PDB file of C-alpha atoms in Angstrom:
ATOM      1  CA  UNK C   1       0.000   0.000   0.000  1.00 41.00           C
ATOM      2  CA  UNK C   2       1.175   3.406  -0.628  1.00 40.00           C
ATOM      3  CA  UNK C   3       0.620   6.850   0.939  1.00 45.00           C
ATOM      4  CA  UNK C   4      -1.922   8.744  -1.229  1.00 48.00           C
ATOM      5  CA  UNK C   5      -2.901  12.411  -1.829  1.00 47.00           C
ATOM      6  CA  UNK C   6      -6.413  12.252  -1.644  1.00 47.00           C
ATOM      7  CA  UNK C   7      -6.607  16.049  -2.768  1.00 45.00           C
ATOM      8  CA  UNK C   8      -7.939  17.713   0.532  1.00 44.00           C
ATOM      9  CA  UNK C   9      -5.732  20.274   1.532  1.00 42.00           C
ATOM     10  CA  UNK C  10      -2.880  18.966  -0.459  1.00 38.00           C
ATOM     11  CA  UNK C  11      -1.895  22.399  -0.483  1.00 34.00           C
ATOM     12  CA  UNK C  12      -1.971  23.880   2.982  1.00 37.00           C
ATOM     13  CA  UNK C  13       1.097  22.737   5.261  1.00 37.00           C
ATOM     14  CA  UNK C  14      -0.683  21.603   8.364  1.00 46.00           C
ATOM     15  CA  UNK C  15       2.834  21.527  10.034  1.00 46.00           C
ATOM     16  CA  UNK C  16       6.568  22.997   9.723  1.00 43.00           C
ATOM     17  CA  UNK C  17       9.082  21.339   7.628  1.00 43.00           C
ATOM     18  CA  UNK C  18      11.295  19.863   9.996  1.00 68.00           C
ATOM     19  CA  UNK C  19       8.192  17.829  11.026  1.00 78.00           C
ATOM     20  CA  UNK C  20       7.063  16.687   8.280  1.00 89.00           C
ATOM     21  CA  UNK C  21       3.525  15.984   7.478  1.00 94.00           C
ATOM     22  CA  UNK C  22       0.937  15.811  10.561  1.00 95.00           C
ATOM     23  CA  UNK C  23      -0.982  12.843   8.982  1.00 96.00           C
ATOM     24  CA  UNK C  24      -0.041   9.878   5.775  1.00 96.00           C
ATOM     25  CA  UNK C  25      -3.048   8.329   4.443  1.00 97.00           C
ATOM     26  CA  UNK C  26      -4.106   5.397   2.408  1.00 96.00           C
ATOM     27  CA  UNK C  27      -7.415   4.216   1.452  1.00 96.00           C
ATOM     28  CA  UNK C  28      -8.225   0.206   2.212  1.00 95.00           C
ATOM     29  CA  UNK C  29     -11.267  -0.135   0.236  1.00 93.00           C
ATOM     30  CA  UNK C  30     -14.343   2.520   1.559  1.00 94.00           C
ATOM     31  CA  UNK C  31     -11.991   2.921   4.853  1.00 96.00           C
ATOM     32  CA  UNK C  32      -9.297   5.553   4.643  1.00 97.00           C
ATOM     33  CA  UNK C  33      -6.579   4.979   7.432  1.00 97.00           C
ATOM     34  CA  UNK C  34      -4.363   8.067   8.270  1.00 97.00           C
ATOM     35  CA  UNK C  35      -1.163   7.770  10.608  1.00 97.00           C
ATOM     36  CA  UNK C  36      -0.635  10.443  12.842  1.00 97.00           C
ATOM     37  CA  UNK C  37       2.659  11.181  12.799  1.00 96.00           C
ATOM     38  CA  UNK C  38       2.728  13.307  16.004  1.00 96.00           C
ATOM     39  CA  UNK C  39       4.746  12.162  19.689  1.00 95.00           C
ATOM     40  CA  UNK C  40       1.633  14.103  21.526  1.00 95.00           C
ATOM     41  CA  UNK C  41      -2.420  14.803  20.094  1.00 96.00           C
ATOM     42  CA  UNK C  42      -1.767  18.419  21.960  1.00 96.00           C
ATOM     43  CA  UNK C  43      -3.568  21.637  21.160  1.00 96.00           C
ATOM     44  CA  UNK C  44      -2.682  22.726  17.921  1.00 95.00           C
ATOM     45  CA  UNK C  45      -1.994  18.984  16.167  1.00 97.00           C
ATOM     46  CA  UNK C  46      -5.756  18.748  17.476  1.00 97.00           C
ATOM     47  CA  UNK C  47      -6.941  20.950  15.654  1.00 97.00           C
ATOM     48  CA  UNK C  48      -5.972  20.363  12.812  1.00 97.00           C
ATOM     49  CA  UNK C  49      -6.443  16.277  13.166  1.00 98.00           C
ATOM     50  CA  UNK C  50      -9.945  17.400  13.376  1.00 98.00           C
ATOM     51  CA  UNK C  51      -9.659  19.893  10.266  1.00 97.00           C
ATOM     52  CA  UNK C  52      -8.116  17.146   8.025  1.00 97.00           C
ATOM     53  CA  UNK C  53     -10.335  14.332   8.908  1.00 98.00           C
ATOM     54  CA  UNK C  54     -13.280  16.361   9.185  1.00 98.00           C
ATOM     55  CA  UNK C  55     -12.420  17.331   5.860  1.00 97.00           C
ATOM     56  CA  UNK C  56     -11.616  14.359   4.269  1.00 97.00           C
ATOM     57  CA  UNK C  57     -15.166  13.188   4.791  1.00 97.00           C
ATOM     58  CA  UNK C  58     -16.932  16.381   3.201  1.00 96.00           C
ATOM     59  CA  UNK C  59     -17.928  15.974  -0.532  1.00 94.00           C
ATOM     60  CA  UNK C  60     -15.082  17.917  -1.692  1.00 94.00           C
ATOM     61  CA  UNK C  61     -12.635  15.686   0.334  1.00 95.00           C
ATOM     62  CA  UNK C  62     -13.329  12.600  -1.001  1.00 95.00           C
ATOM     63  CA  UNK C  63     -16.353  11.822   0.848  1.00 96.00           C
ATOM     64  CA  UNK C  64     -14.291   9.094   3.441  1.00 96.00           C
ATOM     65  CA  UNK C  65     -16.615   9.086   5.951  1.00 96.00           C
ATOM     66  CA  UNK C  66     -15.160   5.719   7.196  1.00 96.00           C
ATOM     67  CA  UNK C  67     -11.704   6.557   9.015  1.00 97.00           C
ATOM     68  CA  UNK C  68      -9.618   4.627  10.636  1.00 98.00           C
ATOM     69  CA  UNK C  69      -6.533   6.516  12.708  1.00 98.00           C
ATOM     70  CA  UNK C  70      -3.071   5.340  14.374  1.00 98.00           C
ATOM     71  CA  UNK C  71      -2.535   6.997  17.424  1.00 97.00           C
ATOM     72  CA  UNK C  72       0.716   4.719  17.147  1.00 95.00           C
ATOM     73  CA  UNK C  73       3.599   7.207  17.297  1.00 96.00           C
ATOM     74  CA  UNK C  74       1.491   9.498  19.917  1.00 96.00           C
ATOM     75  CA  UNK C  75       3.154   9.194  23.685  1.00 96.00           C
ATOM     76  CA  UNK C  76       0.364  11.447  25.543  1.00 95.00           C
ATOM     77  CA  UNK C  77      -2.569  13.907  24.754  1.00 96.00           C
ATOM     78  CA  UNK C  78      -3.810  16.694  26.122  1.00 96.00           C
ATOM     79  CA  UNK C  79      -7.328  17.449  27.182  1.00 96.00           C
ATOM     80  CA  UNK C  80      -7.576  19.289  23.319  1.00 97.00           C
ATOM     81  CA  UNK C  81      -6.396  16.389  22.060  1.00 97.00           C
ATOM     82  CA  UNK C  82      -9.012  13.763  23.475  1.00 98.00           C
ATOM     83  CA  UNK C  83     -11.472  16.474  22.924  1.00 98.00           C
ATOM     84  CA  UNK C  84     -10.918  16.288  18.883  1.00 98.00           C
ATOM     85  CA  UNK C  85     -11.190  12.764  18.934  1.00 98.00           C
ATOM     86  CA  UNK C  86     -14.882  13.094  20.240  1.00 98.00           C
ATOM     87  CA  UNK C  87     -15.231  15.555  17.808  1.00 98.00           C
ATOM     88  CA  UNK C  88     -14.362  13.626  15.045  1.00 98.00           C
ATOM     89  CA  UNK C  89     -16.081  10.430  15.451  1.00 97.00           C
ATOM     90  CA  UNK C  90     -18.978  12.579  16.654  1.00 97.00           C
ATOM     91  CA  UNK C  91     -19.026  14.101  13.423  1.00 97.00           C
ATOM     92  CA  UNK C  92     -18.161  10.974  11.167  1.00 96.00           C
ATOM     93  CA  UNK C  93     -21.293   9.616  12.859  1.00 95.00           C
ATOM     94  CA  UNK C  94     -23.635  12.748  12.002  1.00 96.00           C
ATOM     95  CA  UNK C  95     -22.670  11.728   8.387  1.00 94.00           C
ATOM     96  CA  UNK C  96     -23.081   8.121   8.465  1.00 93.00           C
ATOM     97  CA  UNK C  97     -19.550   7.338   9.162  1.00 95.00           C
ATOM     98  CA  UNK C  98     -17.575   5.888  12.138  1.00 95.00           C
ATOM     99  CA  UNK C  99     -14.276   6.832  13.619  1.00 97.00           C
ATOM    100  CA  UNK C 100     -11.995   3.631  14.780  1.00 97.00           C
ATOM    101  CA  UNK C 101      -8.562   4.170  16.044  1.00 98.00           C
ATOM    102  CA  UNK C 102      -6.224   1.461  16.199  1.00 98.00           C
ATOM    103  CA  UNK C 103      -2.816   1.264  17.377  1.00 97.00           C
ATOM    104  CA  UNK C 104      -2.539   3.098  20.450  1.00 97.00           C
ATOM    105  CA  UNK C 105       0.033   3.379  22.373  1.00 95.00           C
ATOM    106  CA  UNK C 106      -0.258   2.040  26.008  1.00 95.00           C
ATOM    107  CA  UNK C 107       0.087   5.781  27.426  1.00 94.00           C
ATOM    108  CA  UNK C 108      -2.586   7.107  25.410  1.00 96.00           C
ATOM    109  CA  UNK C 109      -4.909   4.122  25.847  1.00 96.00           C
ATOM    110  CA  UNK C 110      -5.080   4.578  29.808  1.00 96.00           C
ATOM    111  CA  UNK C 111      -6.000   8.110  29.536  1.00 96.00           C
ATOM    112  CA  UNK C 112      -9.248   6.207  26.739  1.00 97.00           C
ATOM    113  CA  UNK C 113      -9.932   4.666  29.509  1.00 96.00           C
ATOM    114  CA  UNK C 114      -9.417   6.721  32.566  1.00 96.00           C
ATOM    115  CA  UNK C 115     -11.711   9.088  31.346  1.00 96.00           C
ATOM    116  CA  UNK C 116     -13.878   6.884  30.092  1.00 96.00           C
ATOM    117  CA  UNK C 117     -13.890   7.171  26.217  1.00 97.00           C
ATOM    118  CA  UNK C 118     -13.127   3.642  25.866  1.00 95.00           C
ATOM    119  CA  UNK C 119     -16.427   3.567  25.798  1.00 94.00           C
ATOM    120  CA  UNK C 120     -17.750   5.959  23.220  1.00 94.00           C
ATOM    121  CA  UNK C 121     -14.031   5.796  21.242  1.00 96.00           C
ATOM    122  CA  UNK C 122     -14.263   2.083  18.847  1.00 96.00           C
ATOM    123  CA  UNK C 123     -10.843   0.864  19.203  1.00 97.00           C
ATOM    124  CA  UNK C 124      -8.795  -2.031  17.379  1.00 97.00           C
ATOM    125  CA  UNK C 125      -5.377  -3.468  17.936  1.00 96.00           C
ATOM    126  CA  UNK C 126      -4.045  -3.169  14.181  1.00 96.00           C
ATOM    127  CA  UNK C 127      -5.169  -1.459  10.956  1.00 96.00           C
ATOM    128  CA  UNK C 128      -6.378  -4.695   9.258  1.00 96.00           C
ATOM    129  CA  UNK C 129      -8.923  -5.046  12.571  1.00 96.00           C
ATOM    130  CA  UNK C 130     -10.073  -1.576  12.085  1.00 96.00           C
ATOM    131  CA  UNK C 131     -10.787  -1.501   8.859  1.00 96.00           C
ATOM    132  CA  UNK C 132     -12.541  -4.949   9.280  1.00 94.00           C
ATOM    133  CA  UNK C 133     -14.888  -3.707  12.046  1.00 92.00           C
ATOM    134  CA  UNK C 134     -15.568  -0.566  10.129  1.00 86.00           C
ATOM    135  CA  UNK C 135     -16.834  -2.231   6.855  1.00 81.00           C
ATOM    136  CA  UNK C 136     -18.416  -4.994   9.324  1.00 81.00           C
ATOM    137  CA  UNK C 137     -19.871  -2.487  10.975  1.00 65.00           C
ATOM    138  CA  UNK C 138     -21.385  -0.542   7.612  1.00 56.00           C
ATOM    139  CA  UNK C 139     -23.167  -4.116   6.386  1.00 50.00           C
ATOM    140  CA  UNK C 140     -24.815  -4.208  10.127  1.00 45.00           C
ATOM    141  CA  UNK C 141     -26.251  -0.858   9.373  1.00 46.00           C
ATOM    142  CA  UNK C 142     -26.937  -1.423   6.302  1.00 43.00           C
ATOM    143  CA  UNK C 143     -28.817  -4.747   7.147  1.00 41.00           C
ATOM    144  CA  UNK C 144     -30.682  -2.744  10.546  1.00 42.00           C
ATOM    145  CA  UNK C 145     -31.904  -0.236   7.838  1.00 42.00           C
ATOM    146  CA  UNK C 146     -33.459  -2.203   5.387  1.00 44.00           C
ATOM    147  CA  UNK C 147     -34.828  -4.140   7.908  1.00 43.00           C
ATOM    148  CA  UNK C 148     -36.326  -1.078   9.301  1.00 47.00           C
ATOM    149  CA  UNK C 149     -37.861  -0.450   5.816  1.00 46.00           C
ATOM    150  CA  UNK C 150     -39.421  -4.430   5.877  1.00 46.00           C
ATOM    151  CA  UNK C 151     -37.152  -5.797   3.173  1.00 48.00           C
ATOM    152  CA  UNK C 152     -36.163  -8.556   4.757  1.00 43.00           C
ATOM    153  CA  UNK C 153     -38.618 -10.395   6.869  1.00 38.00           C
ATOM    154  CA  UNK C 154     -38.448 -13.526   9.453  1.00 43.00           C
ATOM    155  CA  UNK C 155     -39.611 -16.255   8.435  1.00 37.00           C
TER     156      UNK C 155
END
């Protein structure tokens, strides 16, 4: 797999040069999974983790509503930081998306679930697992909806 352009805000720098880029993406199938590339989710890298996947999943973005993020390389977050994550799968899910982060460090994870967001925050072990439980988790809605509208029926 190779890290893609997907055109949204290919030309703003989110972050200075020495630093490199804040996120790397790749689509696997309907899921795209970015890589933060970050040590800490703090203030500012929040903000702009919210800006570019936010973005991504507008129309003009590419429409990836289904995102799947390493928090691999990040050692801590700040209160900003968890905040934006909320914020993002929050507003992946007003679209008919879902948020699942996957690789996160053991640091980061007890502050998930310290605070609780272990429980509204999906999380997987590895890429492959997140993007596996998001499309499993589009066919469930999908299957819950057209129940709802009585196309399938038990028997």
């Amino acid at each position: 797999m190779t890290n893609t352009d997907h055109g949204y805000l290919s030309g703003l720098s989110l972050a200075s040069s020495d630093q490199g880029p804040l996120v790397r993406t790749r689509a696997e199938g309907e899921v795209l999974v970015i890589t933060f590339t970050r040590e800490s989710l703090d203030d500012t890298c929040a903000r702009q983790l919210t800006s570019v996947c936010l973005g991504y999943a507008e129309a003009d973005g590419g429409g990836w509503r289904r995102q799947a993020v390493s928090l691999g390389m990040a050692r801590g977050a700040t209160c900003a930081g968890l905040r934006a994550l909320v914020e993002i799968s929050d507003g992946l899910d007003r679209l008919g998306g879902q948020l699942m982060l996957f690789g996160v460090a053991a640091d980061v994870r007890n502050v998930l679930r310290k605070t609780g967001l272990t429980d509204r925050l999906a999380l997987a072990r590895t890429a492959q697992d997140a993007v596996a439980r998001a499309h499993q988790a589009d066919r469930v809605q999908s299957f819950s909806l057209a129940q709802g509208f009585g196309i399938f029926r038990a028997a």
